[in-house]
C-alpha cells in the first residue's frame, strides 16, 4: 500500500495540483490587460519576425489552452482567447509558442530529439495501458510477465519523451520572457503575470513526467517481485 501511495497516488495528486495551478494562474492573468493592447497573434508575429521567421502561419483553434506549435507544417496555433486577447496570459502563451518556432529555426537540439521520438511515443501511449492491464490480468504466468515487460518498455519511451520535453518547454518560456521585454511588447513590471502563467504551465509537464516515472517504477517492481517468486 505504501509503495502504491508513493509511486501512483502522490504523482496523481501532484498532477491534479499542477492542473489546478495552471488553470488558476491563467484565469487570473487573462483578466489583466497589457498596457500596449497588443493581441496574442501580434505578439507571436513580432517575436517570430525578430528572429527572421516569416514562413510560419498563425491560426486560431478552438478550446482553451489548446495552443501549440506544429513544426511539421510550420503552423502556430493559438486558442481564441490568446489569439485575440491582449491580456498578460495571452501574450505569455503566444510568445511561448513563438519560442518553439525559434527553436525550430535555430535547430535546438532537444527539440530535434523530441520530434524523432514522436512516432514511437504515439505508439507507446496507445499500447501501454493495454499491455499493462493484460499483464496484470494474466498474473504470474510467462505471458503475463511478457505483457508487463512490453508495457514497461512502452512506459520507458513515454518517460524519455516527457523528460526531453522539459528543457524544450523551459527554453521556449525563457525565450518568450526575454523577447516580450526586449521588443517592448510588455514593460518589466508586467512580467510577473507572464512568469506566473508560464511557470504554472511548465509544472504540468513536470507532473506528467513524475506520473509516468512512478508508473514505470511500479511495473518494474512488479516484474522484480514476480521473478523472485519463480
Phi, psi and omega in degrees: 000317180298321179296318179297319179296316183291318188265338184242304187294313182295313175300325178295317178294322177298320178296318178296320177297318180297319178295319177296318182297314182291322178295317180295314181295317181294313181297330177288311187276346175287345177270355182258105181288147175282154182292323183285346180058029175280138180281165177301320179298315180296322179295315179298318180297319181294318180296316180291320179298321180296336179264006179079024180260117182233004185244020178255125179278135176255120184234159176262136179234153180287164177098176177246132182057039175262015183294141179195163174246130181254100183291334181294319182255004182049059182229128177255115185255129178239138176293162188307312183296327181274334178290311183264340188289154178243014184284167176298321179295316181298316181291322178297313181295316181298316179293326177299314180294325175295329176299324176294322178297322178294318177304317180297316183294317184275355179073042179304123191301317183292330176291323177297315179298317181300317181294324178296326183280346186304309182301315181295324180291320179297318178294315182296319180296323180286331186261336190300312183296318178299314182296317182292315180297317179298319180295320180292318181294327181279351173070217188276010180290164178298322179294319177298318178296323179295316179297318179296321179296316178296323176296321178294321177297316179297317178294327177297318177298315180297316179299316181296319177300314181292327176295317178293328180296328184302305179296331177297315182289318180296319180295319179297321178294319179296319177297318181297312182300317181294315184290324180300323179278314183299325181272359179074017179289322177229151172277160183299326182284355175267349187292332179306322179294322178293313180299318180299317181293312184288324178293322178293320178296320180297328181297329180294327178288322176297316181297320179297319178295315181299318180296315180293320179296319178298317179296319180297314180297323179297315180294319179297322177292325175297317180295319179296319179294321180291327179289326178292331180283341183288000000 
